Each structure stands twice: as C-alpha cells, then as structure tokens.
Amino acid sequence: MIRSLLRRLIQGAPAEQAPAALTTLVGMTTNEERLYYAEAIQKIRSLPGAVVDLGCWMGSTTLSLVHGLEEAGCKDEIVYGFDRFIWDDWMDEYLPVVACEYAHGESFLPEVRRRVKAHGHRVRLVPADLTTYAWKDGPIKLLLVDAMKTWVLGSSITRSFFPSLVPGALVVHQDYKCYDTPWIALIQYRLRDLFNFTHGVRRGCTVAFELKEKLSPERVNAAADFTAVTAEEIEAAVNWSAELLGEPGRGWMAGCHIMYHLFVKDAAGARRIADGYLNSGIKRHGGFAEALRFLETAESKGEFPPS
C-alpha cells in the first residue's frame, strides 16, 4: 500500500492527455508537468540554441523534453541533462521506485544512463555541481530549472545560464510555486520587464516565462545578487507572482512569503504575515500549510529551516 501511494505521489495524479511514455517515468513531477515540458518544445522549436534540463534526477524531465523533440520532428537536437547524480538522505523515501538501495553519497548516474538508453542519441547527461558550473555551449532556447534549491544555487544558475538565453527562449521553473524557494520568484520579479509569463500548471509547481529580449550582464548580475534582499522586495515579488498565478497560486506564494522570514530567523515577522494571510481567507493547505508548520516549530522550539 505504501509503495502504491508513493508511486502515485511521484508519478503525479492521472492526466488524461499524457501518453504512457510520460506517465510511466520515475520522477518527482506530475503528469501535467511532464506533458507541459513536452509540449513546450513546439513553442521554441524554430529558435536557435540548446535545450537544457537542470536537476534531471532519474531522467523524467529530460525524457519529457526528448518526447517533445520527437513529436515536433526535431531530428538532430539533444537535451542536456544536468545533475550531481549523487544520492542524498532526503531521497530515501523514493527508494521503493528506483533500482538500487542507494546510500548517502553514492552515484546513481549508471541507473539514469540505463533509463535514458533508448534515447541515448538525444541525451547528454552532465554530472555537475551547479554552484560552480559555467555554461559554455552556446545559446539556449529552453531552460528547465529543477535545481534552484538554495539561495546559492539560485544565484549561480542565473549567472551561468541566463546570459545564454536567446529572445523567445522559455525559462521553465519546476519549483516556482514551492513554498521553500522564495528566491525564484525574486529573480523573475527583478527581470519582470524582460520576460512574459506564459504558463502555470494546476497540478504541480511549474511556471514558465518567455524572454522578450537579450539579457545584459548587468541585469543578470543584479537579479542574482542576494546580498541586500529586503522584506519589502520579497513582499513585492510574492504579490506580483500571486497576481500572475491567480487563486490557485495564492497559498503557495503565501508559503514562500512566510518561509523567507523564517530563513532570516524572523519568527515574529513570519507570524505577522501568516496571520494576515489567514485573516484574508487563505486555507491552511499545500505549501501554505507546510510553511505554517515550520513557523510553529520556530515559535515552539526556536528551530529555523536551513536555506
């Protein structure tokens, strides 16, 4: 029973339109997200540049993009799939659906290679530490980001990959609506005049933006500079994102707002903001509920989440 529930969680709720090639993949994305990744290829197929997937884990996101390339008739294009490919303790809950009993620090790259083998000519797996990696393979027309898990990664990925985006390119943030990644909304808020919001999935945290014009080094560096982030700027970024996403995204962005204050160890500020959201009628659900649990832990035990 536990394995069945876990597999359903990982594969996501059923999506009637998603083909079996996507629904049977092992990953941490929903079927709706995978279908969107595949369909997004149609939007950028005529552009020059690479298709890049940051944080591909067991390859489900990479293979979703490959499926899109094949459906679009892009014969010679490949997907760059980046990951550390190193097992972490937090992944242990997914052991029932992977091939080995991995231990902390063990490489799972061989398993990913087996999973993408049938499409090996279309996939280039890149083991990399994205806090230090510098992209040098030319223009990028689609950047799928599922690796901005910390402030440091948010900054380093923006500095490394965003300068290579071509006008019309899609930036697809898999963690945009996640309650514990407020830096992603901040980055896009700082670049809001240069991107158009294009899509937000209902089942999942994925949000996509289309680049309107080439990013200058100055704008990229400013967007990725977190040395002087203020509570006021975070609030503006959260409100802007909530406006884009509409009612389905309000609770998730409220969670982001609370978590920012917990990351800077401001429990009083987090409580004030949380009470404001609760009084406004936001239900204790999803990412908002998770953020409230972290807040209650900070208030009762003085323990704050790492960022």
PDB file of C-alpha atoms in Angstrom:
ATOM      1  CA  MET A   1       0.000   0.000   0.000  1.00  0.00           C
ATOM      2  CA  ILE A   2       2.787   2.422   0.948  1.00  0.00           C
ATOM      3  CA  ARG A   3       4.644   1.678  -2.278  1.00  0.00           C
ATOM      4  CA  SER A   4       1.476   2.196  -4.300  1.00  0.00           C
ATOM      5  CA  LEU A   5       0.816   5.570  -2.673  1.00  0.00           C
ATOM      6  CA  LEU A   6       4.436   6.595  -3.086  1.00  0.00           C
ATOM      7  CA  ARG A   7       4.446   5.679  -6.760  1.00  0.00           C
ATOM      8  CA  ARG A   8       1.255   7.702  -7.253  1.00  0.00           C
ATOM      9  CA  LEU A   9       2.849  10.675  -5.491  1.00  0.00           C
ATOM     10  CA  ILE A  10       5.961  10.532  -7.637  1.00  0.00           C
ATOM     11  CA  GLN A  11       4.184   9.962 -10.934  1.00  0.00           C
ATOM     12  CA  GLY A  12       1.515  12.532 -10.169  1.00  0.00           C
ATOM     13  CA  ALA A  13      -2.232  12.420 -10.490  1.00  0.00           C
ATOM     14  CA  PRO A  14      -3.563  10.942 -13.723  1.00  0.00           C
ATOM     15  CA  ALA A  15      -3.556  13.250 -16.731  1.00  0.00           C
ATOM     16  CA  GLU A  16      -5.886  12.008 -19.446  1.00  0.00           C
ATOM     17  CA  GLN A  17      -3.893  13.635 -22.236  1.00  0.00           C
ATOM     18  CA  ALA A  18      -0.464  12.390 -21.126  1.00  0.00           C
ATOM     19  CA  PRO A  19       0.879   9.433 -23.146  1.00  0.00           C
ATOM     20  CA  ALA A  20       2.255   6.337 -21.449  1.00  0.00           C
ATOM     21  CA  ALA A  21       5.757   7.378 -22.499  1.00  0.00           C
ATOM     22  CA  LEU A  22       5.445  10.157 -19.907  1.00  0.00           C
ATOM     23  CA  THR A  23       3.188   8.683 -17.220  1.00  0.00           C
ATOM     24  CA  THR A  24       5.407   5.636 -16.640  1.00  0.00           C
ATOM     25  CA  LEU A  25       8.559   7.653 -15.946  1.00  0.00           C
ATOM     26  CA  VAL A  26      10.005   7.683 -12.433  1.00  0.00           C
ATOM     27  CA  GLY A  27      10.468  11.204 -11.142  1.00  0.00           C
ATOM     28  CA  MET A  28       9.207  13.897  -8.805  1.00  0.00           C
ATOM     29  CA  THR A  29       6.987  15.719 -11.296  1.00  0.00           C
ATOM     30  CA  THR A  30       3.303  15.325 -12.078  1.00  0.00           C
ATOM     31  CA  ASN A  31       1.957  14.037 -15.357  1.00  0.00           C
ATOM     32  CA  GLU A  32       0.627  17.511 -16.143  1.00  0.00           C
ATOM     33  CA  GLU A  33       4.114  18.941 -15.730  1.00  0.00           C
ATOM     34  CA  ARG A  34       5.684  16.294 -17.957  1.00  0.00           C
ATOM     35  CA  LEU A  35       3.087  16.886 -20.632  1.00  0.00           C
ATOM     36  CA  TYR A  36       3.757  20.622 -20.496  1.00  0.00           C
ATOM     37  CA  TYR A  37       7.523  20.108 -20.826  1.00  0.00           C
ATOM     38  CA  ALA A  38       6.961  18.016 -23.943  1.00  0.00           C
ATOM     39  CA  GLU A  39       4.504  20.495 -25.447  1.00  0.00           C
ATOM     40  CA  ALA A  40       6.762  23.474 -24.671  1.00  0.00           C
ATOM     41  CA  ILE A  41       9.185  22.234 -27.328  1.00  0.00           C
ATOM     42  CA  GLN A  42       6.678  23.213 -30.028  1.00  0.00           C
ATOM     43  CA  LYS A  43       6.859  26.826 -28.877  1.00  0.00           C
ATOM     44  CA  ILE A  44      10.642  27.108 -29.260  1.00  0.00           C
ATOM     45  CA  ARG A  45      11.359  24.550 -31.991  1.00  0.00           C
ATOM     46  CA  SER A  46      12.295  27.160 -34.613  1.00  0.00           C
ATOM     47  CA  LEU A  47      14.684  29.053 -32.344  1.00  0.00           C
ATOM     48  CA  PRO A  48      18.452  28.524 -32.333  1.00  0.00           C
ATOM     49  CA  GLY A  49      20.025  27.102 -29.222  1.00  0.00           C
ATOM     50  CA  ALA A  50      20.153  24.201 -26.804  1.00  0.00           C
ATOM     51  CA  VAL A  51      17.503  22.518 -24.680  1.00  0.00           C
ATOM     52  CA  VAL A  52      18.843  22.337 -21.121  1.00  0.00           C
ATOM     53  CA  ASP A  53      17.434  20.479 -18.106  1.00  0.00           C
ATOM     54  CA  LEU A  54      18.895  21.369 -14.703  1.00  0.00           C
ATOM     55  CA  GLY A  55      18.231  18.807 -11.980  1.00  0.00           C
ATOM     56  CA  CYS A  56      17.051  15.831 -14.014  1.00  0.00           C
ATOM     57  CA  TRP A  57      17.391  13.230 -11.195  1.00  0.00           C
ATOM     58  CA  MET A  58      16.211   9.901 -12.718  1.00  0.00           C
ATOM     59  CA  GLY A  59      15.711  11.497 -16.129  1.00  0.00           C
ATOM     60  CA  SER A  60      11.942  12.007 -16.229  1.00  0.00           C
ATOM     61  CA  THR A  61      12.187  15.707 -17.072  1.00  0.00           C
ATOM     62  CA  THR A  62      14.879  15.082 -19.677  1.00  0.00           C
ATOM     63  CA  LEU A  63      12.856  12.310 -21.303  1.00  0.00           C
ATOM     64  CA  SER A  64       9.757  14.519 -21.310  1.00  0.00           C
ATOM     65  CA  LEU A  65      11.716  17.092 -23.309  1.00  0.00           C
ATOM     66  CA  VAL A  66      13.047  14.354 -25.601  1.00  0.00           C
ATOM     67  CA  HIS A  67       9.467  13.232 -26.217  1.00  0.00           C
ATOM     68  CA  GLY A  68       8.653  16.796 -27.198  1.00  0.00           C
ATOM     69  CA  LEU A  69      11.581  16.948 -29.619  1.00  0.00           C
ATOM     70  CA  GLU A  70      10.464  13.732 -31.280  1.00  0.00           C
ATOM     71  CA  GLU A  71       6.837  14.841 -31.520  1.00  0.00           C
ATOM     72  CA  ALA A  72       7.982  18.141 -33.043  1.00  0.00           C
ATOM     73  CA  GLY A  73      10.125  16.388 -35.643  1.00  0.00           C
ATOM     74  CA  CYS A  74      13.399  17.859 -34.357  1.00  0.00           C
ATOM     75  CA  LYS A  75      15.660  15.141 -35.729  1.00  0.00           C
ATOM     76  CA  ASP A  76      19.120  16.173 -34.609  1.00  0.00           C
ATOM     77  CA  GLU A  77      18.560  18.069 -31.368  1.00  0.00           C
ATOM     78  CA  ILE A  78      19.545  16.795 -27.950  1.00  0.00           C
ATOM     79  CA  VAL A  79      18.722  17.568 -24.330  1.00  0.00           C
ATOM     80  CA  TYR A  80      21.473  18.392 -21.851  1.00  0.00           C
ATOM     81  CA  GLY A  81      20.536  16.746 -18.550  1.00  0.00           C
ATOM     82  CA  PHE A  82      22.377  18.157 -15.530  1.00  0.00           C
ATOM     83  CA  ASP A  83      22.510  16.746 -12.030  1.00  0.00           C
ATOM     84  CA  ARG A  84      25.012  15.862  -9.337  1.00  0.00           C
ATOM     85  CA  PHE A  85      23.703  12.281  -9.663  1.00  0.00           C
ATOM     86  CA  ILE A  86      24.670  11.744  -6.025  1.00  0.00           C
ATOM     87  CA  TRP A  87      22.218  10.198  -3.571  1.00  0.00           C
ATOM     88  CA  ASP A  88      21.184  12.350  -0.589  1.00  0.00           C
ATOM     89  CA  ASP A  89      19.438  11.212   2.576  1.00  0.00           C
ATOM     90  CA  TRP A  90      16.247  13.109   1.704  1.00  0.00           C
ATOM     91  CA  MET A  91      15.855  10.855  -1.350  1.00  0.00           C
ATOM     92  CA  ASP A  92      15.467   7.715   0.786  1.00  0.00           C
ATOM     93  CA  GLU A  93      11.675   7.895   0.637  1.00  0.00           C
ATOM     94  CA  TYR A  94      11.974   7.229  -3.107  1.00  0.00           C
ATOM     95  CA  LEU A  95      13.996   4.021  -2.699  1.00  0.00           C
ATOM     96  CA  PRO A  96      10.933   1.823  -3.455  1.00  0.00           C
ATOM     97  CA  VAL A  97      10.793   3.107  -7.042  1.00  0.00           C
ATOM     98  CA  VAL A  98      14.463   3.117  -8.018  1.00  0.00           C
ATOM     99  CA  ALA A  99      16.646   0.171  -8.967  1.00  0.00           C
ATOM    100  CA  CYS A 100      19.091   0.074  -6.035  1.00  0.00           C
ATOM    101  CA  GLU A 101      19.271   0.556  -2.279  1.00  0.00           C
ATOM    102  CA  TYR A 102      21.390   3.675  -2.565  1.00  0.00           C
ATOM    103  CA  ALA A 103      23.355   5.033   0.380  1.00  0.00           C
ATOM    104  CA  HIS A 104      24.174   8.672   1.045  1.00  0.00           C
ATOM    105  CA  GLY A 105      26.932   9.869  -1.282  1.00  0.00           C
ATOM    106  CA  GLU A 106      26.521   7.035  -3.798  1.00  0.00           C
ATOM    107  CA  SER A 107      26.284   7.800  -7.519  1.00  0.00           C
ATOM    108  CA  PHE A 108      23.065   6.887  -9.308  1.00  0.00           C
ATOM    109  CA  LEU A 109      24.362   8.010 -12.710  1.00  0.00           C
ATOM    110  CA  PRO A 110      24.567   4.410 -14.050  1.00  0.00           C
ATOM    111  CA  GLU A 111      20.847   3.936 -13.372  1.00  0.00           C
ATOM    112  CA  VAL A 112      19.964   7.185 -15.150  1.00  0.00           C
ATOM    113  CA  ARG A 113      22.057   6.112 -18.135  1.00  0.00           C
ATOM    114  CA  ARG A 114      20.060   2.888 -18.297  1.00  0.00           C
ATOM    115  CA  ARG A 115      16.783   4.770 -18.077  1.00  0.00           C
ATOM    116  CA  VAL A 116      17.645   7.087 -20.993  1.00  0.00           C
ATOM    117  CA  LYS A 117      19.448   4.425 -23.049  1.00  0.00           C
ATOM    118  CA  ALA A 118      16.667   4.039 -25.625  1.00  0.00           C
ATOM    119  CA  HIS A 119      17.055   7.749 -26.377  1.00  0.00           C
ATOM    120  CA  GLY A 120      20.772   7.939 -25.732  1.00  0.00           C
ATOM    121  CA  HIS A 121      21.468   9.675 -29.031  1.00  0.00           C
ATOM    122  CA  ARG A 122      19.244  12.549 -27.861  1.00  0.00           C
ATOM    123  CA  VAL A 123      20.530  12.890 -24.289  1.00  0.00           C
ATOM    124  CA  ARG A 124      23.793  14.258 -22.955  1.00  0.00           C
ATOM    125  CA  LEU A 125      23.982  13.668 -19.208  1.00  0.00           C
ATOM    126  CA  VAL A 126      26.254  16.156 -17.439  1.00  0.00           C
ATOM    127  CA  PRO A 127      27.356  15.410 -13.853  1.00  0.00           C
ATOM    128  CA  ALA A 128      27.988  18.845 -12.374  1.00  0.00           C
ATOM    129  CA  ASP A 129      27.957  20.976  -9.258  1.00  0.00           C
ATOM    130  CA  LEU A 130      25.736  23.837 -10.384  1.00  0.00           C
ATOM    131  CA  THR A 131      27.039  26.142  -7.668  1.00  0.00           C
ATOM    132  CA  THR A 132      30.284  26.428  -9.658  1.00  0.00           C
ATOM    133  CA  TYR A 133      29.461  25.196 -13.187  1.00  0.00           C
ATOM    134  CA  ALA A 134      29.839  27.655 -16.072  1.00  0.00           C
ATOM    135  CA  TRP A 135      27.787  27.011 -19.231  1.00  0.00           C
ATOM    136  CA  LYS A 136      29.941  27.353 -22.367  1.00  0.00           C
ATOM    137  CA  ASP A 137      27.922  25.505 -25.011  1.00  0.00           C
ATOM    138  CA  GLY A 138      26.301  28.423 -26.782  1.00  0.00           C
ATOM    139  CA  PRO A 139      22.765  29.822 -26.977  1.00  0.00           C
ATOM    140  CA  ILE A 140      19.887  28.290 -25.010  1.00  0.00           C
ATOM    141  CA  LYS A 141      16.276  28.223 -26.228  1.00  0.00           C
ATOM    142  CA  LEU A 142      14.697  26.261 -23.378  1.00  0.00           C
ATOM    143  CA  LEU A 143      15.962  26.142 -19.809  1.00  0.00           C
ATOM    144  CA  LEU A 144      14.100  23.794 -17.478  1.00  0.00           C
ATOM    145  CA  VAL A 145      15.193  24.526 -13.914  1.00  0.00           C
ATOM    146  CA  ASP A 146      14.584  21.991 -11.152  1.00  0.00           C
ATOM    147  CA  ALA A 147      17.772  22.754  -9.237  1.00  0.00           C
ATOM    148  CA  MET A 148      17.318  26.179  -7.595  1.00  0.00           C
ATOM    149  CA  LYS A 149      17.049  24.574  -4.153  1.00  0.00           C
ATOM    150  CA  THR A 150      19.060  27.209  -2.253  1.00  0.00           C
ATOM    151  CA  TRP A 151      19.934  30.898  -2.427  1.00  0.00           C
ATOM    152  CA  VAL A 152      23.401  29.919  -3.673  1.00  0.00           C
ATOM    153  CA  LEU A 153      22.021  27.744  -6.475  1.00  0.00           C
ATOM    154  CA  GLY A 154      19.507  30.414  -7.436  1.00  0.00           C
ATOM    155  CA  SER A 155      22.309  32.913  -7.864  1.00  0.00           C
ATOM    156  CA  SER A 156      24.812  30.620  -9.579  1.00  0.00           C
ATOM    157  CA  ILE A 157      22.313  29.150 -12.059  1.00  0.00           C
ATOM    158  CA  THR A 158      21.073  32.607 -13.020  1.00  0.00           C
ATOM    159  CA  ARG A 159      24.614  33.888 -13.579  1.00  0.00           C
ATOM    160  CA  SER A 160      25.739  30.798 -15.504  1.00  0.00           C
ATOM    161  CA  PHE A 161      22.773  30.063 -17.792  1.00  0.00           C
ATOM    162  CA  PHE A 162      20.593  33.167 -18.188  1.00  0.00           C
ATOM    163  CA  PRO A 163      23.152  35.141 -20.267  1.00  0.00           C
ATOM    164  CA  SER A 164      22.904  32.461 -22.992  1.00  0.00           C
ATOM    165  CA  LEU A 165      19.113  32.661 -23.363  1.00  0.00           C
ATOM    166  CA  VAL A 166      18.002  33.826 -26.808  1.00  0.00           C
ATOM    167  CA  PRO A 167      14.990  36.131 -27.310  1.00  0.00           C
ATOM    168  CA  GLY A 168      11.892  33.936 -27.322  1.00  0.00           C
ATOM    169  CA  ALA A 169      13.523  31.327 -25.079  1.00  0.00           C
ATOM    170  CA  LEU A 170      11.485  29.674 -22.351  1.00  0.00           C
ATOM    171  CA  VAL A 171      12.610  29.518 -18.743  1.00  0.00           C
ATOM    172  CA  VAL A 172      10.595  26.801 -17.032  1.00  0.00           C
ATOM    173  CA  HIS A 173      10.858  26.806 -13.227  1.00  0.00           C
ATOM    174  CA  GLN A 174       9.736  23.489 -11.762  1.00  0.00           C
ATOM    175  CA  ASP A 175       9.980  24.832  -8.189  1.00  0.00           C
ATOM    176  CA  TYR A 176       8.392  28.240  -8.762  1.00  0.00           C
ATOM    177  CA  LYS A 177       5.357  27.630  -6.559  1.00  0.00           C
ATOM    178  CA  CYS A 178       7.241  25.604  -3.941  1.00  0.00           C
ATOM    179  CA  TYR A 179       6.835  27.212  -0.532  1.00  0.00           C
ATOM    180  CA  ASP A 180      10.549  26.976   0.326  1.00  0.00           C
ATOM    181  CA  THR A 181      12.130  28.652  -2.739  1.00  0.00           C
ATOM    182  CA  PRO A 182      11.279  32.379  -2.475  1.00  0.00           C
ATOM    183  CA  TRP A 183      14.431  33.355  -4.388  1.00  0.00           C
ATOM    184  CA  ILE A 184      12.938  32.051  -7.648  1.00  0.00           C
ATOM    185  CA  ALA A 185      10.037  34.492  -7.516  1.00  0.00           C
ATOM    186  CA  LEU A 186      12.505  37.224  -6.564  1.00  0.00           C
ATOM    187  CA  ILE A 187      14.719  36.562  -9.601  1.00  0.00           C
ATOM    188  CA  GLN A 188      11.792  36.674 -12.014  1.00  0.00           C
ATOM    189  CA  TYR A 189      10.343  39.741 -10.306  1.00  0.00           C
ATOM    190  CA  ARG A 190      13.621  41.576 -10.809  1.00  0.00           C
ATOM    191  CA  LEU A 191      13.513  40.631 -14.505  1.00  0.00           C
ATOM    192  CA  ARG A 192       9.774  41.134 -14.958  1.00  0.00           C
ATOM    193  CA  ASP A 193      10.169  43.759 -17.686  1.00  0.00           C
ATOM    194  CA  LEU A 194      12.208  41.319 -19.794  1.00  0.00           C
ATOM    195  CA  PHE A 195      10.002  38.223 -19.517  1.00  0.00           C
ATOM    196  CA  ASN A 196       6.386  37.381 -20.254  1.00  0.00           C
ATOM    197  CA  PHE A 197       4.566  34.926 -18.004  1.00  0.00           C
ATOM    198  CA  THR A 198       3.344  32.127 -20.277  1.00  0.00           C
ATOM    199  CA  HIS A 199       2.111  29.181 -18.228  1.00  0.00           C
ATOM    200  CA  GLY A 200       1.484  27.760 -14.778  1.00  0.00           C
ATOM    201  CA  VAL A 201       0.394  24.148 -14.318  1.00  0.00           C
ATOM    202  CA  ARG A 202      -2.500  23.393 -11.983  1.00  0.00           C
ATOM    203  CA  ARG A 203      -1.105  20.092 -10.713  1.00  0.00           C
ATOM    204  CA  GLY A 204       2.472  20.832  -9.813  1.00  0.00           C
ATOM    205  CA  CYS A 205       4.684  23.823  -9.104  1.00  0.00           C
ATOM    206  CA  THR A 206       5.885  24.555 -12.648  1.00  0.00           C
ATOM    207  CA  VAL A 207       5.692  28.099 -14.013  1.00  0.00           C
ATOM    208  CA  ALA A 208       7.138  29.264 -17.348  1.00  0.00           C
ATOM    209  CA  PHE A 209       8.336  32.600 -18.719  1.00  0.00           C
ATOM    210  CA  GLU A 210       9.302  33.712 -22.232  1.00  0.00           C
ATOM    211  CA  LEU A 211      12.277  36.032 -22.702  1.00  0.00           C
ATOM    212  CA  LYS A 212      11.430  39.201 -24.641  1.00  0.00           C
ATOM    213  CA  GLU A 213      14.935  40.477 -25.324  1.00  0.00           C
ATOM    214  CA  LYS A 214      18.541  39.537 -24.689  1.00  0.00           C
ATOM    215  CA  LEU A 215      19.619  39.849 -21.064  1.00  0.00           C
ATOM    216  CA  SER A 216      22.528  42.165 -20.373  1.00  0.00           C
ATOM    217  CA  PRO A 217      25.265  41.044 -17.953  1.00  0.00           C
ATOM    218  CA  GLU A 218      24.291  43.927 -15.677  1.00  0.00           C
ATOM    219  CA  ARG A 219      20.667  42.790 -15.408  1.00  0.00           C
ATOM    220  CA  VAL A 220      21.659  39.180 -14.831  1.00  0.00           C
ATOM    221  CA  ASN A 221      24.088  40.100 -12.068  1.00  0.00           C
ATOM    222  CA  ALA A 222      21.568  42.390 -10.415  1.00  0.00           C
ATOM    223  CA  ALA A 223      18.884  39.684 -10.499  1.00  0.00           C
ATOM    224  CA  ALA A 224      21.263  37.149  -8.941  1.00  0.00           C
ATOM    225  CA  ASP A 225      22.638  39.421  -6.211  1.00  0.00           C
ATOM    226  CA  PHE A 226      21.131  38.418  -2.865  1.00  0.00           C
ATOM    227  CA  THR A 227      23.449  40.420  -0.621  1.00  0.00           C
ATOM    228  CA  ALA A 228      20.874  43.120   0.134  1.00  0.00           C
ATOM    229  CA  VAL A 229      17.455  41.457  -0.140  1.00  0.00           C
ATOM    230  CA  THR A 230      14.786  43.271   1.862  1.00  0.00           C
ATOM    231  CA  ALA A 231      11.484  42.124   3.291  1.00  0.00           C
ATOM    232  CA  GLU A 232       9.766  44.787   1.188  1.00  0.00           C
ATOM    233  CA  GLU A 233      11.247  43.416  -2.045  1.00  0.00           C
ATOM    234  CA  ILE A 234      10.233  39.862  -1.141  1.00  0.00           C
ATOM    235  CA  GLU A 235       6.694  41.047  -0.425  1.00  0.00           C
ATOM    236  CA  ALA A 236       6.570  42.808  -3.790  1.00  0.00           C
ATOM    237  CA  ALA A 237       7.857  39.679  -5.569  1.00  0.00           C
ATOM    238  CA  VAL A 238       5.346  37.443  -3.798  1.00  0.00           C
ATOM    239  CA  ASN A 239       2.427  39.769  -4.552  1.00  0.00           C
ATOM    240  CA  TRP A 240       3.488  40.070  -8.192  1.00  0.00           C
ATOM    241  CA  SER A 241       3.713  36.285  -8.518  1.00  0.00           C
ATOM    242  CA  ALA A 242       0.363  35.739  -6.817  1.00  0.00           C
ATOM    243  CA  GLU A 243      -1.218  38.175  -9.262  1.00  0.00           C
ATOM    244  CA  LEU A 244       0.247  36.242 -12.200  1.00  0.00           C
ATOM    245  CA  LEU A 245      -0.802  32.840 -10.896  1.00  0.00           C
ATOM    246  CA  GLY A 246      -4.276  33.755  -9.700  1.00  0.00           C
ATOM    247  CA  GLU A 247      -6.219  31.978  -6.983  1.00  0.00           C
ATOM    248  CA  PRO A 248      -4.526  28.549  -7.383  1.00  0.00           C
ATOM    249  CA  GLY A 249      -1.136  30.104  -6.639  1.00  0.00           C
ATOM    250  CA  ARG A 250      -2.008  32.402  -3.740  1.00  0.00           C
ATOM    251  CA  GLY A 251      -1.486  29.857  -0.985  1.00  0.00           C
ATOM    252  CA  TRP A 252       1.807  28.656  -2.395  1.00  0.00           C
ATOM    253  CA  MET A 253       3.172  32.180  -2.676  1.00  0.00           C
ATOM    254  CA  ALA A 254       1.949  32.943   0.835  1.00  0.00           C
ATOM    255  CA  GLY A 255       4.058  29.994   1.954  1.00  0.00           C
ATOM    256  CA  CYS A 256       7.078  31.484   0.169  1.00  0.00           C
ATOM    257  CA  HIS A 257       6.493  34.776   1.952  1.00  0.00           C
ATOM    258  CA  ILE A 258       6.447  33.119   5.370  1.00  0.00           C
ATOM    259  CA  MET A 259       9.493  30.982   4.612  1.00  0.00           C
ATOM    260  CA  TYR A 260      11.611  33.984   3.640  1.00  0.00           C
ATOM    261  CA  HIS A 261      11.152  35.393   7.143  1.00  0.00           C
ATOM    262  CA  LEU A 262      11.971  32.022   8.679  1.00  0.00           C
ATOM    263  CA  PHE A 263      15.127  31.762   6.563  1.00  0.00           C
ATOM    264  CA  VAL A 264      16.302  35.062   8.071  1.00  0.00           C
ATOM    265  CA  LYS A 265      15.181  33.880  11.548  1.00  0.00           C
ATOM    266  CA  ASP A 266      12.396  36.432  11.864  1.00  0.00           C
ATOM    267  CA  ALA A 267       9.667  34.401  13.553  1.00  0.00           C
ATOM    268  CA  ALA A 268       7.734  37.491  14.636  1.00  0.00           C
ATOM    269  CA  GLY A 269       7.617  38.805  11.076  1.00  0.00           C
ATOM    270  CA  ALA A 270       6.611  35.377   9.777  1.00  0.00           C
ATOM    271  CA  ARG A 271       3.777  35.188  12.318  1.00  0.00           C
ATOM    272  CA  ARG A 272       2.501  38.658  11.437  1.00  0.00           C
ATOM    273  CA  ILE A 273       2.448  37.747   7.738  1.00  0.00           C
ATOM    274  CA  ALA A 274       0.882  34.331   8.358  1.00  0.00           C
ATOM    275  CA  ASP A 275      -1.925  35.833  10.438  1.00  0.00           C
ATOM    276  CA  GLY A 276      -2.582  38.351   7.687  1.00  0.00           C
ATOM    277  CA  TYR A 277      -2.962  35.583   5.129  1.00  0.00           C
ATOM    278  CA  LEU A 278      -5.158  33.510   7.443  1.00  0.00           C
ATOM    279  CA  ASN A 279      -7.387  36.504   8.110  1.00  0.00           C
ATOM    280  CA  SER A 280      -7.666  37.092   4.358  1.00  0.00           C
ATOM    281  CA  GLY A 281      -9.239  33.662   3.948  1.00  0.00           C
ATOM    282  CA  ILE A 282      -6.367  31.589   2.567  1.00  0.00           C
ATOM    283  CA  LYS A 283      -6.940  27.969   3.528  1.00  0.00           C
ATOM    284  CA  ARG A 284      -4.382  26.012   5.511  1.00  0.00           C
ATOM    285  CA  HIS A 285      -3.447  23.751   2.616  1.00  0.00           C
ATOM    286  CA  GLY A 286      -0.463  22.720   0.476  1.00  0.00           C
ATOM    287  CA  GLY A 287       2.614  24.906   0.643  1.00  0.00           C
ATOM    288  CA  PHE A 288       0.909  27.401   2.947  1.00  0.00           C
ATOM    289  CA  ALA A 289       0.221  24.629   5.464  1.00  0.00           C
ATOM    290  CA  GLU A 290       3.826  23.417   5.253  1.00  0.00           C
ATOM    291  CA  ALA A 291       5.156  26.919   5.894  1.00  0.00           C
ATOM    292  CA  LEU A 292       2.837  27.288   8.888  1.00  0.00           C
ATOM    293  CA  ARG A 293       4.230  24.061  10.340  1.00  0.00           C
ATOM    294  CA  PHE A 294       7.762  25.407  10.041  1.00  0.00           C
ATOM    295  CA  LEU A 295       6.611  28.621  11.704  1.00  0.00           C
ATOM    296  CA  GLU A 296       5.046  26.745  14.601  1.00  0.00           C
ATOM    297  CA  THR A 297       8.281  24.803  15.081  1.00  0.00           C
ATOM    298  CA  ALA A 298      10.276  28.036  15.117  1.00  0.00           C
ATOM    299  CA  GLU A 299       7.927  29.531  17.697  1.00  0.00           C
ATOM    300  CA  SER A 300       7.803  26.488  19.976  1.00  0.00           C
ATOM    301  CA  LYS A 301      11.373  25.197  19.703  1.00  0.00           C
ATOM    302  CA  GLY A 302      13.403  28.065  18.284  1.00  0.00           C
ATOM    303  CA  GLU A 303      14.385  25.870  15.318  1.00  0.00           C
ATOM    304  CA  PHE A 304      14.555  27.538  11.908  1.00  0.00           C
ATOM    305  CA  PRO A 305      14.751  25.824   8.485  1.00  0.00           C
ATOM    306  CA  PRO A 306      18.080  25.990   6.637  1.00  0.00           C
ATOM    307  CA  SER A 307      18.206  27.844   3.336  1.00  0.00           C
TER     308      SER A 307
END
